[in-house]
XYZ file of C-alpha atoms in Angstrom:
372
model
C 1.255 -40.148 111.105
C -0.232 -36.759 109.073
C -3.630 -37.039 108.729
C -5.012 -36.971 104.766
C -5.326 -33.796 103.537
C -8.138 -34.028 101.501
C -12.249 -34.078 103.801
C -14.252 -33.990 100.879
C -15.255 -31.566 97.621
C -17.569 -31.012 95.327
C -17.227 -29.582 91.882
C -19.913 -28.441 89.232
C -19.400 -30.162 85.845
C -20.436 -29.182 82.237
C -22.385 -32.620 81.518
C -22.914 -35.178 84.309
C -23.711 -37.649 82.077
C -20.164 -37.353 80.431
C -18.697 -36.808 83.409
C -19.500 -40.174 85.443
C -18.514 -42.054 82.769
C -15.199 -40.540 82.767
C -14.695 -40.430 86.770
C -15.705 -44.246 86.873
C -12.367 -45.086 84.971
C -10.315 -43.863 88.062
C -12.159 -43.134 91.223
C -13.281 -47.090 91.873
C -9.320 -47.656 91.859
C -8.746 -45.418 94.756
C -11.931 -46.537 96.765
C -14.881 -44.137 95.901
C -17.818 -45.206 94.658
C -21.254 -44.046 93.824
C -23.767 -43.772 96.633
C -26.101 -41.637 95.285
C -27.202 -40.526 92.118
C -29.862 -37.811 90.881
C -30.676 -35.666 88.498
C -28.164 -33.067 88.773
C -25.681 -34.517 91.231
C -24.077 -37.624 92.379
C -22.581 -38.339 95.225
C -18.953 -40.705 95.351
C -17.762 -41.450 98.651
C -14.624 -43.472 100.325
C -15.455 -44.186 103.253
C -16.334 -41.142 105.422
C -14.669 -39.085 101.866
C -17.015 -37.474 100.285
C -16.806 -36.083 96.319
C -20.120 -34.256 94.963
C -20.373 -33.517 91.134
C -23.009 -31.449 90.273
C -24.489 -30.191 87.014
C -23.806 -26.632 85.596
C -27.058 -24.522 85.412
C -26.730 -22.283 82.372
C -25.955 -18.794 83.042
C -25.135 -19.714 86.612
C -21.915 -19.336 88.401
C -20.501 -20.579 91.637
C -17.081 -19.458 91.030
C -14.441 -20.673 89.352
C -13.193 -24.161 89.404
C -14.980 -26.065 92.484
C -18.084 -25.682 93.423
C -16.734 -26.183 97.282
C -13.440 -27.745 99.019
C -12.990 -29.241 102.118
C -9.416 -30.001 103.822
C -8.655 -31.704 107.098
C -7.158 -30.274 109.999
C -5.486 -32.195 112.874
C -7.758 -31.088 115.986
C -10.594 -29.237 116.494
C -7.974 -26.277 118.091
C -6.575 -25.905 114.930
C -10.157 -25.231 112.943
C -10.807 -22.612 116.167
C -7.515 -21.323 114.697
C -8.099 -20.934 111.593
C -11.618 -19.744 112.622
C -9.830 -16.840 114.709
C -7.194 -15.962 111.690
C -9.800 -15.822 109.219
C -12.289 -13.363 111.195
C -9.021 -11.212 112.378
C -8.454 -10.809 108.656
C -12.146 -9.620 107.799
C -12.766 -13.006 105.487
C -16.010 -14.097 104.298
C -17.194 -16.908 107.225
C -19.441 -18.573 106.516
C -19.917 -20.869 109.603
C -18.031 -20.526 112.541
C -16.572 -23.684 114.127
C -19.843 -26.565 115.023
C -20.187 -29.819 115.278
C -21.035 -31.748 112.217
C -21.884 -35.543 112.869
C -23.754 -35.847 109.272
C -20.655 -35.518 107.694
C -18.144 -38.015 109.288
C -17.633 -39.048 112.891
C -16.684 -36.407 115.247
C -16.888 -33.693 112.674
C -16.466 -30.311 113.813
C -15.500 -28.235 111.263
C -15.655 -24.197 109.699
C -16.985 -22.815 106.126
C -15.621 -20.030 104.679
C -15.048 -18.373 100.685
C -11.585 -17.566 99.487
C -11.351 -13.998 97.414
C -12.763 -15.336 94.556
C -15.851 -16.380 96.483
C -15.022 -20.240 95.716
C -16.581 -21.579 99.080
C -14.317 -23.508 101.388
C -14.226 -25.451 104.364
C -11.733 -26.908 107.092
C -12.751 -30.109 108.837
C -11.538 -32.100 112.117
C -12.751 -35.805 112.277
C -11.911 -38.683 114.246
C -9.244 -40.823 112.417
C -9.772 -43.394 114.835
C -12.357 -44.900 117.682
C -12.135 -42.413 120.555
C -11.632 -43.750 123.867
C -14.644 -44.506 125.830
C -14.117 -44.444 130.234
C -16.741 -47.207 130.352
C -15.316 -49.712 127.850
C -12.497 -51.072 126.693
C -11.214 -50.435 123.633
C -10.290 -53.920 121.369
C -8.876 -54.864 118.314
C -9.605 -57.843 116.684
C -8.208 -60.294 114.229
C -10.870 -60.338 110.977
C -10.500 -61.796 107.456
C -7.028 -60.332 106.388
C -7.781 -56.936 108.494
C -8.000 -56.004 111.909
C -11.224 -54.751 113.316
C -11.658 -51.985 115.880
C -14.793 -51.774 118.396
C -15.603 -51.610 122.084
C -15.826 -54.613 124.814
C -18.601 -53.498 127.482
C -18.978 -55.770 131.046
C -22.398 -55.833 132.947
C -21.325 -54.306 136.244
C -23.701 -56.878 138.138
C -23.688 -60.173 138.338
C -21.420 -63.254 137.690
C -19.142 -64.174 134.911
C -19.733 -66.457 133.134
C -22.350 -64.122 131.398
C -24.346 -63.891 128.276
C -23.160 -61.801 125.490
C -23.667 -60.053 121.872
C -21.974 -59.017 118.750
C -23.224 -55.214 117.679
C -22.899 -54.710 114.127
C -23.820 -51.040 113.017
C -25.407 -50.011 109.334
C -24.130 -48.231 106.560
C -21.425 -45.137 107.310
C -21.819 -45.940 111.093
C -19.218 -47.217 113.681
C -18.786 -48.885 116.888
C -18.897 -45.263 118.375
C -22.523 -45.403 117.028
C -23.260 -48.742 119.423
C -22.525 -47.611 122.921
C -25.700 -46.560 123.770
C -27.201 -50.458 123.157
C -23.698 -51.635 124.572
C -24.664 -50.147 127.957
C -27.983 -50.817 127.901
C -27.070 -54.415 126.955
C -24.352 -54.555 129.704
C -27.583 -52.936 132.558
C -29.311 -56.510 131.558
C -26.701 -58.628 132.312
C -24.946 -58.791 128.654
C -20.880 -58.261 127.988
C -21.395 -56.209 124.427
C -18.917 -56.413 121.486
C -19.555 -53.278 120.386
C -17.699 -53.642 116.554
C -16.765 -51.603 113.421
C -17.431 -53.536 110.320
C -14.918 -53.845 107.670
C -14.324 -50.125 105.360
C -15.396 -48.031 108.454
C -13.978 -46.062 111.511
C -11.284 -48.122 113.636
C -11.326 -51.217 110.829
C -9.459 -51.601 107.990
C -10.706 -53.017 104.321
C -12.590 -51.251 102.391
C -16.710 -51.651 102.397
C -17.944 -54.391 100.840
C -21.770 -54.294 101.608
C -22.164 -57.789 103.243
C -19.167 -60.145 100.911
C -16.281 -60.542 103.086
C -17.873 -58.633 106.422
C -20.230 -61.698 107.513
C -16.647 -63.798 107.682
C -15.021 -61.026 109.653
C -18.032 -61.367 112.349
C -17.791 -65.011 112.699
C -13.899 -64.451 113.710
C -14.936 -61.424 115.992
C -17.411 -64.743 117.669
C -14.631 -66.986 117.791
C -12.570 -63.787 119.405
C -15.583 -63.284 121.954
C -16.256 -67.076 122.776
C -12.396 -67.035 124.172
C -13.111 -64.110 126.850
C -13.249 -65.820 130.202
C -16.115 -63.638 131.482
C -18.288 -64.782 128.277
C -20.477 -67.976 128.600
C -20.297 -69.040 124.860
C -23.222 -71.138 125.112
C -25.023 -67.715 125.061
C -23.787 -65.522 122.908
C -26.463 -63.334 120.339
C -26.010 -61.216 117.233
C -27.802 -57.744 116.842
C -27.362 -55.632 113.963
C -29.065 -52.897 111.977
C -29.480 -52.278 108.601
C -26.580 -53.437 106.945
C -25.212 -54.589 110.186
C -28.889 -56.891 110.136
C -28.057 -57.922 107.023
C -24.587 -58.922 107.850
C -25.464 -60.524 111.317
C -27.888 -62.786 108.940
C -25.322 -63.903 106.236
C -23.049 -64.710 109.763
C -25.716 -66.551 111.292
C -26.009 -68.796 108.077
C -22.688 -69.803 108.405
C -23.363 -71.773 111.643
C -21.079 -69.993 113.977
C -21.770 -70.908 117.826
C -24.846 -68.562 118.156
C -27.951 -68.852 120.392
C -29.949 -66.004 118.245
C -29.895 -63.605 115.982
C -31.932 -60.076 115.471
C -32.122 -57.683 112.679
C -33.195 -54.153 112.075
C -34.822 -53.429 108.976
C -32.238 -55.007 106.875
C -31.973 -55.767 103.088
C -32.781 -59.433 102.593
C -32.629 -59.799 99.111
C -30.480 -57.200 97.218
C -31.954 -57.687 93.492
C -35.255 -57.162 94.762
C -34.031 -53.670 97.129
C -32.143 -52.161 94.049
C -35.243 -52.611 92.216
C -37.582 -50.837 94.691
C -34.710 -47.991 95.952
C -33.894 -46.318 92.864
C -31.445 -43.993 95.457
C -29.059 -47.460 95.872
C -28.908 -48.553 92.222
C -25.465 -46.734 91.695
C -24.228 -47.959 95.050
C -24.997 -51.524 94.540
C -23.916 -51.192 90.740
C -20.617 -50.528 91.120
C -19.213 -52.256 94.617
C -21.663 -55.273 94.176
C -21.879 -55.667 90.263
C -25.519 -57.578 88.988
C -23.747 -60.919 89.934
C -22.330 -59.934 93.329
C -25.934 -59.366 95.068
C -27.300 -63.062 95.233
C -24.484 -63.934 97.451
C -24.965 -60.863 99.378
C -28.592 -61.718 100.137
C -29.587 -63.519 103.022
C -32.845 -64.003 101.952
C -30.978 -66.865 99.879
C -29.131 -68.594 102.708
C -32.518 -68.944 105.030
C -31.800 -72.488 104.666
C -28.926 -72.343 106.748
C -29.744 -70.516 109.866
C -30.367 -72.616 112.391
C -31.028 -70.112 115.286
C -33.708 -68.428 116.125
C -34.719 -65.285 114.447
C -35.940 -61.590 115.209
C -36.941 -59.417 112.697
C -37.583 -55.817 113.048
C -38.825 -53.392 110.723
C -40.246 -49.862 110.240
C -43.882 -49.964 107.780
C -42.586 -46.538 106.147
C -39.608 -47.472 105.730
C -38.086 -45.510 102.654
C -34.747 -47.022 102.760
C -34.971 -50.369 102.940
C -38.810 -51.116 102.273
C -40.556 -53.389 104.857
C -41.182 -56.290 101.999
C -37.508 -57.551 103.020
C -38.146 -58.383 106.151
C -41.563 -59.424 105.447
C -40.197 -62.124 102.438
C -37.412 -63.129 105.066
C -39.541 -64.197 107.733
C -42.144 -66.152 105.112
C -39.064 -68.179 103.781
C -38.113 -68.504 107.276
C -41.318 -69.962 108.358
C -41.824 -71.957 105.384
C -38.126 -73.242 106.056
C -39.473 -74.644 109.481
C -36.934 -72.071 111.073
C -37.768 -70.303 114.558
C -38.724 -66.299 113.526
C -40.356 -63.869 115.205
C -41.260 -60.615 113.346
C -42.074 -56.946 115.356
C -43.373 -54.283 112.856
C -43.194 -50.742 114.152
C -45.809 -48.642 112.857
C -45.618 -45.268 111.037
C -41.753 -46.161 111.207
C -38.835 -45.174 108.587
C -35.714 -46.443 108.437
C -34.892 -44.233 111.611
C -36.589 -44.332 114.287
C -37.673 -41.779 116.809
C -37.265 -42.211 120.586
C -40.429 -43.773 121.322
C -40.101 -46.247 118.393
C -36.769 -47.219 119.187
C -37.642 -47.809 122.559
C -40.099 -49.997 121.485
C -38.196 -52.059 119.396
C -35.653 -51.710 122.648
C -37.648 -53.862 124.555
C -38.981 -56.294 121.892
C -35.311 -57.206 121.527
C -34.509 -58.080 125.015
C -37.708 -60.190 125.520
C -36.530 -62.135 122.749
C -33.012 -62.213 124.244
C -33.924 -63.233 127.400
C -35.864 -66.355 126.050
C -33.189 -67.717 123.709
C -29.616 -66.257 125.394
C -30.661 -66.683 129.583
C -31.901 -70.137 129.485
C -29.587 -72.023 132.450
């Protein structure tokens, strides 16, 4: 199979305003939608494709038609040649071949501007998980899709062992996980390592927390059945969106011991309120009426595990308030929550944060997952 053709592009437009309301009758059918919105740009995406519209400045010209193109190659050898046959021929590069992990997973991709100085750029990304020597790669029955992701075993110890679910955030993948997969598997954990619904190695589209949280509870069901896993002890970690998913999971009862989140949105109304940057987003994949359901902040009545709640006090993503509002109603609820705030913390945290946090996580896994 060909890979797509098209990486991502961005185009300048006349009026922005006129223009959004135009794309928004026929990009939504083919799977972008906004993520991002300013003043003089916004930003559609389909997944890891990316489509930039941005607003003409008068008497300002990038060249004509788009602003900039991006096409896909099939390996990183063919954007080296390209590279090569471009330089040979005394074309404007821009960038020579690097790494680019901010655009999509395993990006590594070239920039350079055709004769009429319209800039350009070719682009090799993974199309699928890559294969990892220390885990095994797994794909797993979800809600009308399969999901792709990573099965790590501790190389110590006795089956049968404890184990978790991984559930990345926004634009990630399992890829993203292995680093807590291993250090889950040095402390005696197998780790599901898992690629929610919409991104790299599952199929779906993004849904930001409707059908996901039933696609984890059959990735549960999937680990429970693995000889080596004791599922009496099995935990669910996830970040960001993979918190918030990992919560609306946990509410549907599934055979859980625990359940941690990192700095997730709790209550959708309140985060589109206070993130002006996710209004778009949430407007058109969630709708007004689609972000109650979404919120778990509305389903704390149902979790019957205990809780861990982590969160960054600078947060600028997701502000700390969610998890702060989730743990009240969690206490007041007479549920079992315990909440860790990192200080001077945004939404991503640096080493020393994170390995805060690190160990937070697996005192509170050790007390609710190891008990004989």
């Amino acid at each position: 199979m060909r890979r797509p053709s098209f990486a991502g592009a961005a185009i300048e437009v006349s009026d922005l305003a006129r223009s959004i309301a135009f794309h928004r009758l026929w990009l939504p059918t083919l799977g972008f939608h906004r993520v991002w919105e300013g003043t003089a740009s916004v930003l559609w995406a389909r997944g890891y494709d990316q489509l930039v519209m941005r607003q003409a400045k008068e008497g300002v010209s990038y060249g004509p038609g788009a602003l900039s193109l991006a096409v896909s190659a099939e390996s990183r050898a063919q954007v080296d040649q390209v590279f090569a046959d471009l330089r040979a021929a005394g074309a404007a590069v821009e960038q020579p071949p690097a790494e680019r992990e901010d655009f999509a997973p395993g990006c590594y991709s070239m920039r350079f501007r055709d004769p009429d100085g319209v800039p350009m750029e070719v682009v090799y990304r993974w199309q699928e998980l890559p294969a990892l020597a220390d885990a095994e790669p797994v794909s797993i029955p979800g809600v009308g899709v399969a999901l792709g992701g990573y099965l790590f075993r501790p190389q110590t110890g006795q089956p049968p062992y404890p184990a978790l679910v991984l559930l990345h955030g926004f634009a990630g993948h399992a890829h993203n996980l292995a680093g807590l997969a291993r250090r889950a598997t040095a402390n005696g954990y197998v780790a599901l390592a898992l690629s929610l619904r919409g991104w790299l190695g599952s199929e779906g589209e993004n849904d930001q927390g409707l059908r996901q949280p039933l696609d984890v509870l059959a990735a549960i069901d999937w680990l429970a059945r693995r000889p080596l896993v004791d599922r009496a002890r099995i935990g669910l970690v996830g970040a960001s969106m993979g918190g918030q998913v990992a919560l609306l999971a946990a509410a549907h009862k599934p055979p859980i011991a625990a359940v941690a989140s990192y700095f997730a949105p709790t209550d959708l109304a309140r985060w589109r309120e206070a993130n002006p940057f996710i209004r778009d987003y949430l407007d058109d994949l969630c709708g007004l009426e689609g972000l109650p359901v979404r919120s778990p902040l509305l389903r704390v009545a149902q979790i019957d595990v205990p809780v861990l709640l982590i969160h960054g006090d600078r947060d600028e993503n997701v502000p700390v308030e969610q998890t702060l509002a989730m743990a009240k109603s969690l206490g007041e609820h007479g549920k079992e929550v315990e909440t860790f705030i990192v200080e001077d913390a945004t939404h991503y945290f640096n080493d020393k944060e994170y390995s805060i946090a690190l160990r937070k996580l697996f005192e509170f896994l050790r007390r609710h997952l190891n008990r004989s």
